[in-house]
Amino acid sequence: MFFDTHCHLNDKKLINNIDDILTRSRQKGVAFFVIVGWDIKSSKDAIKIAQKHEGVYAAVGIHPSDVKKANKGDLEKLKMLLSEPKVVAVGEIGLDFYWDKDIGVQKKQEEWFIKQIQIANEAKLPIIVHMREATQKTYEVLKTNIPKLGGVMHCYSGSAEMVMSFVELGLYISLGGPVTFLNAKEPKKVALIVPKDKLLIETDSPYLAPHPHRGKLNTSEFLPLIAKEIATLRNETINSIGKTTTENAKKLFHVKQ
Ligand code: NI
């Protein structure tokens, strides 16, 4: 059994095929899903979808690449969504210095990252962190603004050297499609280092389809390919990776069944 801890069934590429995607994914053993928002609209969509489907949960938040167009009212709107049934996390939030090189925008990203960690702490929810080309700054923010209910470094793309620093802050490390890419050295190293009780898996669909589907539309049905690669790297069985990462995700997101 598998738990896709990060997918975007609320994305326009997937939203019209949800029943079909869920059916095919369940046939492959993927039983749990967290749909992640990136702004207010997509967060509301994530909740709507989660409330209609068994085993499907929602995370709500403003993505670092979307804070440019965010305003104060959005934070209030976000707070209102946190008490909705099936909301299990605040995310995705964080820092993305790949897409935004402007110092002013990076500063705004940092402010919104901190504000959203604070509302997660107030609402007693974990966070889902997006980090791209901002490892040091993300680490500093998290170290000085500890997410009290924990969180996950989604599709971790930092170095193998840094990964244990995030684990020591109490965070889970989630791996996605890049771990399967033939030329991916760093994610494969990371897959070996992360302690078993801190490991999660995800598709980040519709993006980052795993090998051999790289470049194509991604859905949760490909999650077992990611588990299989991690199992091979760690010399474990795919069932053992599935079982542990599902247990870890249930613990982080407080999912009972
Ligand atoms: Ni995402």
mmCIF file of C-alpha atoms and ligand atoms in Angstrom:
data_model
loop_
_atom_site.group_PDB
_atom_site.id
_atom_site.type_symbol
_atom_site.label_atom_id
_atom_site.label_comp_id
_atom_site.label_asym_id
_atom_site.label_seq_id
_atom_site.Cartn_x
_atom_site.Cartn_y
_atom_site.Cartn_z
ATOM 1 C CA MET A 1 0.000 0.000 0.000
ATOM 2 C CA PHE A 2 1.214 3.493 -0.867
ATOM 3 C CA PHE A 3 0.554 7.077 0.280
ATOM 4 C CA ASP A 4 1.063 9.862 -2.289
ATOM 5 C CA THR A 5 1.967 12.695 0.078
ATOM 6 C CA HIS A 6 2.017 15.371 -2.617
ATOM 7 C CA CYS A 7 -0.128 15.543 -5.746
ATOM 8 C CA HIS A 8 -2.066 18.233 -7.569
ATOM 9 C CA LEU A 9 -5.368 16.678 -8.600
ATOM 10 C CA ASN A 10 -6.517 20.309 -8.424
ATOM 11 C CA ASP A 11 -4.311 21.131 -11.437
ATOM 12 C CA LYS A 12 -6.130 21.873 -14.680
ATOM 13 C CA LYS A 13 -4.311 18.970 -16.370
ATOM 14 C CA LEU A 14 -5.837 16.454 -13.913
ATOM 15 C CA ILE A 15 -8.983 17.987 -12.438
ATOM 16 C CA ASN A 16 -11.328 16.668 -15.139
ATOM 17 C CA ASN A 17 -10.100 13.082 -14.741
ATOM 18 C CA ILE A 18 -10.101 12.638 -10.990
ATOM 19 C CA ASP A 19 -12.315 9.521 -10.778
ATOM 20 C CA ASP A 20 -10.320 7.783 -13.454
ATOM 21 C CA ILE A 21 -6.951 8.701 -11.889
ATOM 22 C CA LEU A 22 -8.067 7.593 -8.416
ATOM 23 C CA THR A 23 -9.366 4.271 -9.749
ATOM 24 C CA ARG A 24 -6.165 3.500 -11.662
ATOM 25 C CA SER A 25 -3.985 4.577 -8.727
ATOM 26 C CA ARG A 26 -5.920 2.407 -6.260
ATOM 27 C CA GLN A 27 -5.509 -0.559 -8.594
ATOM 28 C CA LYS A 28 -1.755 -0.026 -8.228
ATOM 29 C CA GLY A 29 -2.044 0.028 -4.438
ATOM 30 C CA VAL A 30 -2.032 3.805 -3.901
ATOM 31 C CA ALA A 31 -4.679 4.229 -1.196
ATOM 32 C CA PHE A 32 -3.973 7.677 0.276
ATOM 33 C CA PHE A 33 -3.426 11.061 -1.315
ATOM 34 C CA VAL A 34 -2.721 14.596 -0.130
ATOM 35 C CA ILE A 35 -3.794 17.203 -2.676
ATOM 36 C CA VAL A 36 -1.712 20.317 -2.271
ATOM 37 C CA GLY A 37 -2.778 23.912 -2.959
ATOM 38 C CA TRP A 38 -0.552 26.745 -4.222
ATOM 39 C CA ASP A 39 -2.935 29.697 -3.826
ATOM 40 C CA ILE A 40 -6.421 30.346 -2.397
ATOM 41 C CA LYS A 41 -8.357 29.004 -5.389
ATOM 42 C CA SER A 42 -6.322 25.793 -5.736
ATOM 43 C CA SER A 43 -6.484 25.265 -1.959
ATOM 44 C CA LYS A 44 -10.290 25.507 -2.050
ATOM 45 C CA ASP A 45 -10.346 23.056 -4.973
ATOM 46 C CA ALA A 46 -8.117 20.655 -3.013
ATOM 47 C CA ILE A 47 -10.599 20.709 -0.111
ATOM 48 C CA LYS A 48 -13.593 20.164 -2.399
ATOM 49 C CA ILE A 49 -11.969 17.125 -4.037
ATOM 50 C CA ALA A 50 -10.803 15.687 -0.700
ATOM 51 C CA GLN A 51 -14.267 15.955 0.808
ATOM 52 C CA LYS A 52 -15.737 13.940 -2.064
ATOM 53 C CA HIS A 53 -13.277 11.033 -2.040
ATOM 54 C CA GLU A 54 -12.221 8.431 0.490
ATOM 55 C CA GLY A 55 -8.532 8.394 1.412
ATOM 56 C CA VAL A 56 -8.017 11.836 -0.123
ATOM 57 C CA TYR A 57 -6.849 14.777 2.016
ATOM 58 C CA ALA A 58 -6.007 18.434 1.395
ATOM 59 C CA ALA A 59 -3.193 20.866 2.179
ATOM 60 C CA VAL A 60 -3.778 24.595 1.858
ATOM 61 C CA GLY A 61 -1.208 27.322 1.369
ATOM 62 C CA ILE A 62 0.440 29.959 -0.802
ATOM 63 C CA HIS A 63 3.394 28.675 -2.859
ATOM 64 C CA PRO A 64 6.518 30.899 -2.851
ATOM 65 C CA SER A 65 6.117 31.536 -6.597
ATOM 66 C CA ASP A 66 2.575 32.792 -5.934
ATOM 67 C CA VAL A 67 3.256 35.229 -3.085
ATOM 68 C CA LYS A 68 3.931 38.055 -5.584
ATOM 69 C CA LYS A 69 0.209 38.333 -6.259
ATOM 70 C CA ALA A 70 -0.891 37.508 -2.707
ATOM 71 C CA ASN A 71 -2.300 40.168 -0.377
ATOM 72 C CA LYS A 72 -3.065 40.439 3.326
ATOM 73 C CA GLY A 73 -6.654 39.277 2.834
ATOM 74 C CA ASP A 74 -5.347 35.980 1.510
ATOM 75 C CA LEU A 75 -3.821 35.123 4.861
ATOM 76 C CA GLU A 76 -7.219 35.568 6.528
ATOM 77 C CA LYS A 77 -8.861 33.456 3.814
ATOM 78 C CA LEU A 78 -6.239 30.792 4.371
ATOM 79 C CA LYS A 79 -6.869 30.730 8.123
ATOM 80 C CA MET A 80 -10.578 30.149 7.456
ATOM 81 C CA LEU A 81 -9.767 27.083 5.353
ATOM 82 C CA LEU A 82 -7.662 25.418 8.048
ATOM 83 C CA SER A 83 -10.656 24.224 10.038
ATOM 84 C CA GLU A 84 -12.370 22.585 7.059
ATOM 85 C CA PRO A 85 -12.765 18.792 7.319
ATOM 86 C CA LYS A 86 -9.938 16.812 5.665
ATOM 87 C CA VAL A 87 -7.382 19.632 5.759
ATOM 88 C CA VAL A 88 -4.256 17.936 7.130
ATOM 89 C CA ALA A 89 -1.447 20.455 6.496
ATOM 90 C CA VAL A 90 -0.416 23.967 5.516
ATOM 91 C CA GLY A 91 1.337 23.827 2.150
ATOM 92 C CA GLU A 92 2.922 24.157 -0.070
ATOM 93 C CA ILE A 93 4.927 26.974 1.430
ATOM 94 C CA GLY A 94 8.621 27.852 1.334
ATOM 95 C CA LEU A 95 11.259 29.506 -0.821
ATOM 96 C CA ASP A 96 11.936 29.293 -4.554
ATOM 97 C CA PHE A 97 14.941 31.321 -5.666
ATOM 98 C CA TYR A 98 15.115 29.478 -8.982
ATOM 99 C CA TRP A 99 12.138 31.286 -10.470
ATOM 100 C CA ASP A 100 12.519 34.518 -8.494
ATOM 101 C CA LYS A 101 15.947 36.183 -8.518
ATOM 102 C CA ASP A 102 14.653 39.589 -7.393
ATOM 103 C CA ILE A 103 15.748 40.349 -3.807
ATOM 104 C CA GLY A 104 12.488 42.154 -2.984
ATOM 105 C CA VAL A 105 10.419 39.187 -4.131
ATOM 106 C CA GLN A 106 12.678 36.781 -2.213
ATOM 107 C CA LYS A 107 12.127 38.891 0.904
ATOM 108 C CA LYS A 108 8.342 38.694 0.395
ATOM 109 C CA GLN A 109 8.644 34.912 -0.017
ATOM 110 C CA GLU A 110 10.448 34.720 3.319
ATOM 111 C CA GLU A 111 7.794 36.838 5.071
ATOM 112 C CA TRP A 112 4.982 34.668 3.742
ATOM 113 C CA PHE A 113 6.852 31.487 4.609
ATOM 114 C CA ILE A 114 7.180 32.637 8.234
ATOM 115 C CA LYS A 115 3.562 33.853 8.455
ATOM 116 C CA GLN A 116 2.296 30.527 7.165
ATOM 117 C CA ILE A 117 4.460 28.540 9.607
ATOM 118 C CA GLN A 118 2.888 30.652 12.355
ATOM 119 C CA ILE A 119 -0.691 29.960 11.244
ATOM 120 C CA ALA A 120 0.144 26.243 10.973
ATOM 121 C CA ASN A 121 1.427 26.328 14.551
ATOM 122 C CA GLU A 122 -1.718 28.143 15.742
ATOM 123 C CA ALA A 123 -3.956 25.634 13.951
ATOM 124 C CA LYS A 124 -1.807 22.696 15.158
ATOM 125 C CA LEU A 125 -1.074 21.453 11.652
ATOM 126 C CA PRO A 126 2.163 20.261 10.031
ATOM 127 C CA ILE A 127 3.643 22.057 7.015
ATOM 128 C CA ILE A 128 4.640 21.017 3.495
ATOM 129 C CA VAL A 129 7.814 22.814 2.407
ATOM 130 C CA HIS A 130 8.739 23.690 -1.175
ATOM 131 C CA MET A 131 12.440 24.528 -1.489
ATOM 132 C CA ARG A 132 14.295 25.233 -4.730
ATOM 133 C CA GLU A 133 17.778 26.746 -4.910
ATOM 134 C CA ALA A 134 17.267 28.194 -1.438
ATOM 135 C CA THR A 135 18.590 25.480 0.878
ATOM 136 C CA GLN A 136 20.537 27.664 3.320
ATOM 137 C CA LYS A 137 17.832 30.313 3.711
ATOM 138 C CA THR A 138 15.093 27.680 4.073
ATOM 139 C CA TYR A 139 17.112 25.984 6.793
ATOM 140 C CA GLU A 140 17.614 29.294 8.648
ATOM 141 C CA VAL A 141 13.892 30.126 8.497
ATOM 142 C CA LEU A 142 12.886 26.672 9.737
ATOM 143 C CA LYS A 143 15.467 26.698 12.506
ATOM 144 C CA THR A 144 14.218 30.025 13.873
ATOM 145 C CA ASN A 145 10.524 29.304 13.200
ATOM 146 C CA ILE A 146 10.148 25.672 14.209
ATOM 147 C CA PRO A 147 6.983 24.044 12.821
ATOM 148 C CA LYS A 148 5.593 22.653 16.059
ATOM 149 C CA LEU A 149 3.590 19.863 14.438
ATOM 150 C CA GLY A 150 6.449 18.976 12.139
ATOM 151 C CA GLY A 151 6.439 18.908 8.391
ATOM 152 C CA VAL A 152 7.919 17.526 5.224
ATOM 153 C CA MET A 153 10.564 18.717 2.769
ATOM 154 C CA HIS A 154 8.597 17.923 -0.369
ATOM 155 C CA CYS A 155 10.488 16.518 -3.364
ATOM 156 C CA TYR A 156 13.721 17.271 -1.532
ATOM 157 C CA SER A 157 16.230 18.736 -3.976
ATOM 158 C CA GLY A 158 18.908 19.897 -1.541
ATOM 159 C CA SER A 159 22.243 18.188 -1.097
ATOM 160 C CA ALA A 160 22.873 14.866 0.612
ATOM 161 C CA GLU A 161 25.144 16.789 3.045
ATOM 162 C CA MET A 162 22.258 19.017 4.191
ATOM 163 C CA VAL A 163 19.519 16.413 4.427
ATOM 164 C CA MET A 164 20.275 15.338 8.002
ATOM 165 C CA SER A 165 20.110 18.986 9.138
ATOM 166 C CA PHE A 166 16.458 19.042 8.092
ATOM 167 C CA VAL A 167 15.835 15.663 9.714
ATOM 168 C CA GLU A 168 17.337 17.019 12.939
ATOM 169 C CA LEU A 169 14.737 19.809 12.873
ATOM 170 C CA GLY A 170 12.124 17.023 13.065
ATOM 171 C CA LEU A 171 11.184 17.127 9.399
ATOM 172 C CA TYR A 172 10.328 14.259 7.076
ATOM 173 C CA ILE A 173 12.030 13.982 3.685
ATOM 174 C CA SER A 174 9.859 13.205 0.688
ATOM 175 C CA LEU A 175 11.244 11.822 -2.568
ATOM 176 C CA GLY A 176 9.541 11.905 -5.955
ATOM 177 C CA GLY A 177 10.202 11.247 -9.634
ATOM 178 C CA PRO A 178 13.758 12.695 -9.727
ATOM 179 C CA VAL A 179 15.064 9.739 -7.639
ATOM 180 C CA THR A 180 14.267 7.508 -10.639
ATOM 181 C CA PHE A 181 15.975 9.695 -13.256
ATOM 182 C CA LEU A 182 18.944 7.907 -14.788
ATOM 183 C CA ASN A 183 21.283 10.894 -14.332
ATOM 184 C CA ALA A 184 20.100 11.787 -10.815
ATOM 185 C CA LYS A 185 23.067 11.354 -8.478
ATOM 186 C CA GLU A 186 22.092 13.497 -5.512
ATOM 187 C CA PRO A 187 18.500 12.237 -4.968
ATOM 188 C CA LYS A 188 19.799 8.652 -5.054
ATOM 189 C CA LYS A 189 22.377 9.520 -2.372
ATOM 190 C CA VAL A 190 19.623 11.181 -0.324
ATOM 191 C CA ALA A 191 17.444 8.061 -0.628
ATOM 192 C CA LEU A 192 20.182 6.081 1.111
ATOM 193 C CA ILE A 193 20.813 8.543 3.945
ATOM 194 C CA VAL A 194 17.307 9.382 5.184
ATOM 195 C CA PRO A 195 16.373 7.365 8.288
ATOM 196 C CA LYS A 196 13.539 4.965 7.554
ATOM 197 C CA ASP A 197 11.170 6.619 10.023
ATOM 198 C CA LYS A 198 11.583 9.988 8.260
ATOM 199 C CA LEU A 199 11.067 8.877 4.663
ATOM 200 C CA LEU A 200 8.016 9.772 2.557
ATOM 201 C CA ILE A 201 7.181 9.375 -1.128
ATOM 202 C CA GLU A 202 5.169 11.500 -3.558
ATOM 203 C CA THR A 203 4.488 12.077 -7.244
ATOM 204 C CA ASP A 204 4.081 15.899 -7.340
ATOM 205 C CA SER A 205 1.801 15.048 -10.283
ATOM 206 C CA PRO A 206 1.116 16.361 -12.895
ATOM 207 C CA TYR A 207 4.827 17.312 -12.796
ATOM 208 C CA LEU A 208 8.012 15.216 -12.530
ATOM 209 C CA ALA A 209 6.839 11.889 -13.966
ATOM 210 C CA PRO A 210 9.257 9.102 -12.955
ATOM 211 C CA HIS A 211 11.390 7.097 -15.380
ATOM 212 C CA PRO A 212 10.413 5.682 -17.920
ATOM 213 C CA HIS A 213 7.600 8.243 -18.222
ATOM 214 C CA ARG A 214 9.849 11.274 -17.737
ATOM 215 C CA GLY A 215 8.513 14.351 -19.520
ATOM 216 C CA LYS A 216 4.996 12.923 -19.794
ATOM 217 C CA LEU A 217 1.896 13.690 -17.760
ATOM 218 C CA ASN A 218 2.341 12.334 -14.243
ATOM 219 C CA THR A 219 -0.382 10.864 -12.014
ATOM 220 C CA SER A 220 -0.442 9.045 -8.676
ATOM 221 C CA GLU A 221 -0.565 5.687 -10.470
ATOM 222 C CA PHE A 222 3.208 6.042 -11.056
ATOM 223 C CA LEU A 223 3.990 6.250 -7.322
ATOM 224 C CA PRO A 224 5.036 2.550 -7.070
ATOM 225 C CA LEU A 225 7.849 3.242 -9.591
ATOM 226 C CA ILE A 226 9.334 5.708 -7.104
ATOM 227 C CA ALA A 227 8.958 3.249 -4.211
ATOM 228 C CA LYS A 228 10.583 0.541 -6.319
ATOM 229 C CA GLU A 229 13.660 2.662 -7.096
ATOM 230 C CA ILE A 230 14.099 3.594 -3.426
ATOM 231 C CA ALA A 231 13.699 -0.081 -2.456
ATOM 232 C CA THR A 232 16.408 -1.081 -4.946
ATOM 233 C CA LEU A 233 18.779 1.643 -3.707
ATOM 234 C CA ARG A 234 18.250 0.688 -0.056
ATOM 235 C CA ASN A 235 18.233 -3.037 -0.696
ATOM 236 C CA GLU A 236 14.731 -3.421 0.728
ATOM 237 C CA THR A 237 11.495 -4.775 -0.702
ATOM 238 C CA ILE A 238 8.988 -2.465 -2.364
ATOM 239 C CA ASN A 239 6.383 -3.682 0.141
ATOM 240 C CA SER A 240 8.542 -2.652 3.047
ATOM 241 C CA ILE A 241 9.084 0.846 1.553
ATOM 242 C CA GLY A 242 5.334 1.127 0.886
ATOM 243 C CA LYS A 243 4.419 0.051 4.397
ATOM 244 C CA THR A 244 6.912 2.310 6.208
ATOM 245 C CA THR A 245 6.267 5.426 4.122
ATOM 246 C CA THR A 246 2.501 4.950 4.504
ATOM 247 C CA GLU A 247 2.847 4.635 8.287
ATOM 248 C CA ASN A 248 5.107 7.702 8.382
ATOM 249 C CA ALA A 249 2.653 9.777 6.327
ATOM 250 C CA LYS A 250 -0.306 8.712 8.486
ATOM 251 C CA LYS A 251 1.615 9.782 11.558
ATOM 252 C CA LEU A 252 2.644 13.162 10.128
ATOM 253 C CA PHE A 253 -0.800 14.057 8.764
ATOM 254 C CA HIS A 254 -2.764 12.437 11.612
ATOM 255 C CA VAL A 255 -4.667 10.196 9.248
ATOM 256 C CA LYS A 256 -6.262 7.356 11.226
ATOM 257 C CA GLN A 257 -7.823 4.818 8.869
HETATM 258 NI NI NI B 1 3.785 20.704 -5.654
#
